[in-house]
Coordinates of C-alpha atoms and ligand atoms in Angstrom, one line a residue:
M27 CA -52.7 22.8 -176.5
V28 CA -54.4 19.8 -178.1
K29 CA -52.6 18.8 -181.3
L30 CA -54.4 16.3 -183.3
A31 CA -52.7 13.6 -185.3
E32 CA -53.6 13.9 -189.2
W33 CA -56.3 11.1 -189.0
R34 CA -58.1 12.9 -186.2
G35 CA -57.9 16.1 -188.1
K36 CA -59.4 14.3 -191.1
E37 CA -62.1 12.9 -189.1
L38 CA -63.2 16.5 -188.2
F39 CA -62.7 17.3 -192.0
R40 CA -65.2 14.6 -192.8
K41 CA -67.8 15.9 -190.3
Y42 CA -67.6 19.2 -192.0
G43 CA -67.7 18.1 -195.5
I44 CA -64.0 18.9 -196.4
P45 CA -63.3 16.5 -199.3
L46 CA -60.7 13.9 -198.4
P47 CA -59.0 10.8 -200.1
R48 CA -60.4 7.5 -199.1
G49 CA -58.3 6.3 -196.2
H50 CA -58.0 4.0 -193.2
V51 CA -56.1 4.0 -190.0
A52 CA -53.8 0.8 -189.2
R53 CA -51.6 0.0 -186.3
S54 CA -49.5 -2.9 -187.9
A55 CA -48.4 -4.3 -191.3
D56 CA -51.4 -6.8 -191.2
E57 CA -53.8 -4.1 -190.5
A58 CA -52.5 -2.2 -193.4
E59 CA -52.8 -5.2 -195.5
A60 CA -56.3 -6.0 -194.5
A61 CA -57.2 -2.4 -195.2
V62 CA -56.2 -2.7 -198.9
R63 CA -57.4 -6.2 -199.2
S64 CA -60.8 -5.1 -198.1
G65 CA -61.0 -2.3 -200.5
A66 CA -61.2 0.4 -197.9
V67 CA -58.0 1.6 -199.3
P68 CA -57.6 1.2 -203.2
L69 CA -54.1 0.8 -204.9
P70 CA -51.9 2.8 -205.3
C71 CA -51.9 4.2 -201.9
V72 CA -50.0 6.3 -199.8
V73 CA -48.8 5.1 -196.2
K74 CA -48.1 8.0 -193.7
A75 CA -46.9 8.0 -190.1
Q76 CA -49.3 9.5 -187.6
V77 CA -47.0 11.6 -185.7
L78 CA -47.4 15.2 -184.7
A79 CA -44.0 16.5 -186.1
G80 CA -44.3 17.9 -189.7
G81 CA -41.8 17.4 -192.7
R82 CA -42.8 13.7 -192.9
G83 CA -42.9 13.8 -196.6
K84 CA -39.0 14.6 -196.8
G85 CA -38.3 12.6 -193.7
G86 CA -39.4 9.1 -195.1
A87 CA -42.3 8.9 -193.0
V88 CA -44.9 9.2 -196.1
R89 CA -44.3 6.4 -198.7
F90 CA -46.2 5.3 -201.8
A91 CA -47.3 1.6 -202.3
N92 CA -48.4 0.1 -205.6
T93 CA -48.9 -3.4 -204.5
I94 CA -49.8 -5.3 -201.3
E95 CA -46.3 -6.3 -200.9
E96 CA -45.2 -2.6 -200.9
V97 CA -47.9 -1.8 -198.5
R98 CA -46.7 -4.2 -196.1
E99 CA -42.9 -3.1 -196.8
S100 CA -43.7 0.7 -196.2
A101 CA -46.0 0.0 -193.1
T102 CA -43.1 -2.1 -191.6
A103 CA -40.5 0.3 -192.4
I104 CA -42.6 3.3 -191.1
L105 CA -43.7 1.7 -187.9
A106 CA -40.0 1.0 -187.1
L107 CA -39.2 4.6 -187.4
E108 CA -38.8 7.1 -184.5
F109 CA -39.7 10.3 -186.3
K110 CA -38.3 13.5 -184.6
G111 CA -38.1 11.7 -181.3
E112 CA -41.7 10.2 -181.5
R113 CA -42.2 6.5 -181.9
V114 CA -44.8 5.7 -184.8
K115 CA -47.6 3.7 -183.6
E116 CA -50.2 4.4 -186.1
L117 CA -50.5 4.7 -189.9
L118 CA -52.9 6.4 -192.3
L119 CA -53.2 4.6 -195.5
E120 CA -54.9 6.7 -198.3
E121 CA -55.7 6.3 -201.9
K122 CA -53.0 8.0 -204.1
L123 CA -54.8 10.8 -206.1
P124 CA -53.4 12.3 -209.2
I125 CA -52.4 15.9 -208.0
A126 CA -52.4 18.6 -210.5
K127 CA -51.1 21.2 -208.0
E128 CA -50.4 21.6 -204.3
L129 CA -51.8 24.6 -202.5
Y130 CA -51.6 26.1 -198.9
L131 CA -54.5 27.0 -196.8
S132 CA -54.9 27.7 -193.0
L133 CA -57.1 29.5 -190.5
A134 CA -55.0 30.5 -187.6
L135 CA -55.7 32.4 -184.5
D136 CA -53.5 35.5 -184.3
R137 CA -53.1 36.2 -180.6
G138 CA -51.5 39.5 -181.3
A139 CA -54.4 40.6 -183.4
R140 CA -57.1 38.7 -181.4
V141 CA -58.7 37.5 -184.4
P142 CA -58.4 34.5 -186.9
V143 CA -56.3 35.0 -189.9
L144 CA -56.8 33.2 -193.2
I145 CA -53.6 32.2 -194.8
T146 CA -53.2 31.2 -198.3
S147 CA -50.3 30.5 -200.5
A148 CA -50.1 28.9 -204.3
Q149 CA -46.9 27.3 -203.0
G150 CA -48.3 24.1 -201.1
G151 CA -46.9 20.9 -200.1
V152 CA -43.7 22.3 -198.4
E153 CA -43.6 23.8 -194.7
I154 CA -45.1 27.3 -195.0
E155 CA -42.1 28.4 -193.0
S156 CA -39.8 27.8 -195.8
V157 CA -42.3 29.8 -198.4
D158 CA -41.1 33.3 -198.9
D159 CA -43.2 36.1 -197.5
A160 CA -44.4 37.5 -200.7
S161 CA -46.0 34.3 -201.8
I162 CA -48.2 34.0 -198.5
D163 CA -51.3 35.9 -198.1
R164 CA -52.7 36.9 -194.8
Q165 CA -56.1 38.0 -194.2
P166 CA -57.3 38.9 -190.7
V167 CA -61.1 38.0 -190.4
D168 CA -63.6 39.5 -188.3
P169 CA -65.0 36.6 -186.0
F170 CA -68.5 37.9 -185.8
P171 CA -69.6 38.2 -189.4
G172 CA -67.2 35.3 -190.4
L173 CA -65.5 35.1 -193.9
A174 CA -66.9 37.8 -196.2
A175 CA -67.3 37.3 -199.9
Y176 CA -64.5 39.6 -200.8
E177 CA -62.1 37.7 -198.6
K178 CA -63.1 34.3 -200.2
R179 CA -62.5 36.1 -203.6
R180 CA -59.1 37.3 -202.7
A181 CA -58.3 33.7 -201.4
A182 CA -59.3 32.3 -204.7
R183 CA -57.3 34.8 -206.7
M184 CA -54.2 34.1 -204.5
L185 CA -54.6 30.2 -205.2
G186 CA -55.4 30.9 -208.9
L187 CA -58.8 29.1 -208.7
T188 CA -61.5 29.7 -211.3
G189 CA -64.8 28.2 -212.3
A190 CA -65.5 24.8 -210.5
A191 CA -62.5 24.9 -208.4
R192 CA -63.5 28.3 -207.2
A193 CA -66.8 27.1 -206.1
A194 CA -65.2 24.1 -204.3
L195 CA -62.9 26.8 -202.6
D196 CA -65.9 28.6 -201.3
R197 CA -67.5 25.4 -199.8
L198 CA -64.3 24.4 -198.3
L199 CA -63.7 28.0 -196.8
D200 CA -67.2 27.6 -195.2
A201 CA -66.5 24.3 -193.9
V202 CA -63.0 25.4 -192.5
W203 CA -64.7 28.4 -190.9
T204 CA -67.4 26.4 -189.1
L205 CA -65.0 23.6 -188.0
Y206 CA -62.6 26.2 -186.6
N207 CA -65.5 27.8 -184.6
R208 CA -67.5 24.9 -183.4
E209 CA -64.6 22.7 -182.5
D210 CA -62.7 25.4 -180.6
A211 CA -59.6 25.3 -183.0
E212 CA -56.7 27.7 -182.9
L213 CA -55.4 26.2 -186.1
V214 CA -56.8 24.4 -188.9
E215 CA -54.2 23.8 -191.5
I216 CA -54.5 22.0 -195.0
N217 CA -51.0 21.6 -196.5
P218 CA -51.2 20.5 -199.2
L219 CA -54.7 21.4 -200.4
A220 CA -54.6 19.5 -203.7
I221 CA -56.1 20.4 -207.0
V222 CA -57.5 16.9 -208.3
G223 CA -59.5 17.3 -211.6
D224 CA -61.5 20.3 -211.1
G225 CA -62.0 19.8 -207.5
L226 CA -60.2 20.3 -204.2
V227 CA -59.0 17.6 -201.8
A228 CA -57.4 18.0 -198.5
L229 CA -54.4 15.7 -198.5
D230 CA -53.1 16.6 -195.0
A231 CA -54.8 18.0 -191.8
K232 CA -53.4 19.7 -188.9
V233 CA -55.7 20.9 -186.4
I234 CA -54.9 22.2 -182.9
I235 CA -57.7 22.5 -180.2
E236 CA -57.3 25.6 -178.0
D237 CA -56.3 24.6 -174.6
D238 CA -58.6 26.9 -172.7
A239 CA -61.6 25.1 -174.5
A240 CA -60.1 21.6 -173.9
F241 CA -62.6 21.1 -171.0
R242 CA -65.4 21.1 -173.5
H243 CA -63.6 18.2 -175.6
P244 CA -63.3 15.2 -173.3
E245 CA -63.1 13.2 -176.4
Y246 CA -59.3 14.4 -176.5
A247 CA -58.7 13.7 -172.7
E248 CA -56.5 10.7 -173.7
I249 CA -54.1 12.4 -176.1
R250 CA -53.8 15.5 -174.2
D251 CA -50.4 14.5 -172.8
D252 CA -47.8 17.3 -172.9
R253 CA -46.7 16.4 -169.3
T254 CA -42.9 15.5 -168.8
P255 CA -42.1 12.2 -167.0
L256 CA -41.5 14.0 -163.8
E257 CA -44.7 15.8 -164.2
E258 CA -46.6 12.6 -164.8
I259 CA -45.2 11.1 -161.6
A260 CA -46.1 14.4 -159.7
R261 CA -49.6 14.3 -161.3
E262 CA -50.1 10.7 -159.9
K263 CA -48.7 11.8 -156.3
E264 CA -51.2 15.0 -156.6
I265 CA -48.2 17.4 -156.2
A266 CA -48.7 20.6 -158.3
F267 CA -45.4 20.5 -160.1
V268 CA -44.3 22.1 -163.5
Q269 CA -41.2 21.7 -165.4
L270 CA -39.8 24.8 -167.3
D271 CA -36.4 25.3 -168.7
G272 CA -34.6 27.3 -166.3
N273 CA -32.1 26.3 -163.7
I274 CA -33.8 27.5 -160.5
G275 CA -36.2 25.4 -158.5
V276 CA -39.1 27.0 -156.8
I277 CA -40.9 25.7 -153.9
A278 CA -43.8 28.0 -152.8
N279 CA -47.2 27.5 -151.4
G280 CA -50.4 28.9 -153.2
A281 CA -50.7 29.7 -156.9
G282 CA -50.4 33.5 -156.2
L283 CA -47.3 33.2 -154.2
T284 CA -45.6 30.5 -156.6
M285 CA -46.3 33.0 -159.8
A286 CA -45.1 35.9 -157.8
T287 CA -41.9 34.2 -156.8
L288 CA -41.1 33.1 -160.4
D289 CA -41.8 36.7 -161.5
V290 CA -39.2 38.2 -158.7
L291 CA -36.6 35.5 -159.7
K292 CA -36.9 36.7 -163.3
E293 CA -36.9 40.3 -162.2
F294 CA -33.4 39.6 -160.8
G295 CA -32.1 37.9 -163.7
G296 CA -32.8 34.5 -162.6
R297 CA -34.3 31.6 -164.9
P298 CA -36.8 29.7 -162.9
G299 CA -37.0 26.2 -163.8
V300 CA -39.3 23.5 -162.1
F301 CA -41.6 24.8 -159.6
L302 CA -43.9 23.2 -157.2
D303 CA -46.9 24.6 -155.2
L304 CA -47.1 22.9 -151.9
G305 CA -50.6 24.3 -151.7
G306 CA -52.4 23.7 -148.4
T307 CA -50.5 20.6 -147.4
D308 CA -49.6 20.3 -143.7
D309 CA -47.9 16.9 -143.9
P310 CA -44.1 16.7 -143.6
K311 CA -44.0 13.4 -145.7
K312 CA -45.8 15.3 -148.6
V313 CA -43.2 18.0 -148.5
T314 CA -40.4 15.4 -148.6
E315 CA -41.8 13.6 -151.6
A316 CA -42.5 17.1 -153.4
F317 CA -38.6 18.1 -152.6
L318 CA -37.1 14.7 -153.8
L319 CA -39.2 15.1 -157.1
M320 CA -37.8 18.6 -157.5
A321 CA -34.3 17.1 -156.8
Q322 CA -34.5 14.8 -159.7
A323 CA -34.9 17.6 -162.1
R324 CA -31.5 18.6 -161.1
P325 CA -31.9 22.3 -160.4
R326 CA -28.8 24.6 -160.0
A327 CA -30.3 26.0 -156.8
V328 CA -33.6 25.8 -155.1
F329 CA -35.6 28.9 -153.7
L330 CA -38.1 27.9 -151.0
N331 CA -40.6 30.8 -150.5
I332 CA -43.3 29.8 -148.0
F333 CA -45.9 31.7 -146.3
G334 CA -47.0 29.6 -143.5
G335 CA -50.9 29.5 -143.1
V336 CA -52.6 26.1 -143.1
T337 CA -49.1 24.8 -144.4
K338 CA -47.1 25.7 -141.1
C339 CA -43.5 26.7 -141.5
D340 CA -42.3 24.0 -139.0
T341 CA -43.8 21.3 -141.1
V342 CA -42.3 22.6 -144.4
A343 CA -38.9 22.9 -142.4
K344 CA -39.1 19.3 -141.1
G345 CA -40.0 17.8 -144.4
L346 CA -37.4 19.7 -146.0
V347 CA -34.5 18.8 -143.8
E348 CA -35.7 15.2 -144.0
A349 CA -35.6 15.2 -147.8
M350 CA -32.3 17.0 -148.1
A351 CA -30.6 14.1 -146.2
Q352 CA -32.0 11.7 -148.9
V353 CA -30.6 13.6 -152.0
P354 CA -27.4 11.6 -153.1
A355 CA -24.2 13.5 -152.3
G356 CA -23.5 14.2 -156.0
E357 CA -26.7 15.7 -156.7
R358 CA -27.0 18.2 -154.0
F359 CA -27.6 22.0 -154.8
P360 CA -27.8 25.1 -152.6
L361 CA -31.0 26.0 -151.1
V362 CA -32.1 29.4 -150.3
A363 CA -35.1 29.8 -147.8
R364 CA -37.6 32.2 -146.9
I365 CA -40.4 31.0 -144.6
R366 CA -42.8 33.7 -143.0
G367 CA -46.0 33.2 -141.0
N368 CA -47.4 30.5 -138.9
N369 CA -44.8 28.8 -136.7
E370 CA -42.1 31.0 -138.3
K371 CA -39.9 30.8 -135.2
E372 CA -39.8 27.0 -134.9
G373 CA -39.4 26.5 -138.8
V374 CA -36.5 28.9 -138.9
E375 CA -34.9 27.1 -136.0
I376 CA -35.3 23.7 -137.7
L377 CA -33.5 25.1 -140.7
R378 CA -30.7 26.7 -138.8
H379 CA -30.1 23.2 -137.3
A380 CA -29.6 21.9 -140.8
G381 CA -27.3 24.8 -141.7
I382 CA -29.8 26.7 -143.8
T383 CA -30.5 30.3 -143.0
S384 CA -34.0 31.8 -143.8
I385 CA -33.8 35.2 -145.4
P386 CA -36.7 37.2 -144.3
T387 CA -37.4 39.7 -147.2
L388 CA -38.3 38.7 -150.6
R389 CA -35.8 40.8 -152.6
E390 CA -32.7 39.6 -150.6
S391 CA -33.8 36.1 -150.6
A392 CA -34.6 36.1 -154.4
Q393 CA -31.2 37.7 -155.3
A394 CA -29.5 35.0 -153.0
A395 CA -31.3 32.4 -155.0
V396 CA -30.3 33.8 -158.3
A397 CA -26.6 34.1 -157.1
A398 CA -26.7 30.6 -155.9
A399 CA -27.8 29.4 -159.3
G400 CA -24.7 31.2 -160.6
G401 CA -26.0 34.5 -161.1
A402 CA -27.8 36.4 -163.8
P403 CA -26.6 35.5 -167.3
Ligands
GDP517 P1 -46.0 16.5 -194.3 O1 -44.6 16.3 -194.9 O2 -45.8 15.8 -192.7 O3 -46.7 17.8 -194.2 O4 -46.9 15.4 -194.7 P2 -48.1 15.5 -196.1 O5 -49.2 14.9 -195.6 O6 -48.1 17.0 -196.3 O7 -47.4 14.7 -197.4 C1 -46.3 15.1 -197.8 C2 -46.3 15.0 -199.5 O8 -46.9 13.8 -199.7 C3 -47.4 15.9 -199.9 O9 -47.0 17.1 -200.1 C4 -47.7 15.3 -201.1 O10 -46.8 15.5 -202.1 C5 -47.4 13.8 -200.9 N1 -48.9 13.2 -200.8 C6 -49.5 13.1 -199.8 N2 -50.7 12.4 -199.8 C7 -50.8 12.1 -201.4 C8 -51.6 11.6 -202.2 O11 -52.8 11.2 -201.8 N3 -51.3 11.5 -203.5 C9 -50.1 12.0 -203.9 N4 -49.8 11.9 -205.3 N5 -49.2 12.6 -203.2 C10 -49.5 12.5 -202.0
MN518 MN1 -48.2 18.5 -194.9

């Protein structure tokens, strides 16, 4: 999922002709001041933290400034914020427009219905989750013909727009629809969509690009960063490692066996946490490295499920025993193993020497792993 910061969303809005306040991005109080002095942003203006979390308005991350001094003050204050765990590194400065009313509008993929849904509400400016259901209209849209005239009419009625504002809404809806499709978005949200004079202006922008289409968008490669610190280390070491929120660590090889192992643990009431896929490695050092990374995630128990092919059982066993010895005493955890396939005998023997029994069947070994992690909840 590629969540775009407001200013990036607004760059897309500009590209598709969605009306915006005049604005400028700044990364320091000096840059903020310069943006106003140069006339790129007229006073009075709005200074907004560019963080991905919502609720900035209520949380002091959106401020208004009437003078250059206030711009500096607001910029400095917001840049010092850690907003919902995220350091503020960028600001968006925008002209402050006279708002007659704040509306809500979004086009969002409904995975259940398998179509985009046009969502509108006359109660904009607050988080949509806090608006009562009766005040929200949801229209599923057939993706092939796109927005129909009657759907636009219904949106206009819902938002209470007539005359010039109604025409502005029609243009805006076409732009949102085109952006959503051409940019592979799964969400385009404008909240608030402000009535200013007899026109409409997007005061906020939330755009999420669909993960499955991210490969078509190299422009977002640098911001596509939802890895945990351990996953980041793993990536550098070229280890396939994913952190979920369960408490059983899984080490398997091959995507198929790894996924199946997670499923089986779940089946027996376990909560798989970190998993790593040794893939086709046949280097005990690599196994050691991977295991130590797993240990840092502090699992309650680890389930090793290996089918020896290119990755031979004794290679894995060697690497593992080596790694176990390196885990500090206070951070040890029970290990349940099932290793089958190439060089199975040798592998099982190496494990036995280290006091680990390999359980040959999947059912029993998975159950043992769930029990070792404290049992099913
Ligand atoms: P969010 O709280 O993170 O969703 O941030 P928003 O971008 O939605 O801003 C919060 C609120 O600030 C909006 O609902 C508006 O009331 C106000 N706001 C934002 N931009 C402007 C602007 O250009 N003019 C005025 N008057 N208010 C604005
Ligand atoms: Mn908003």
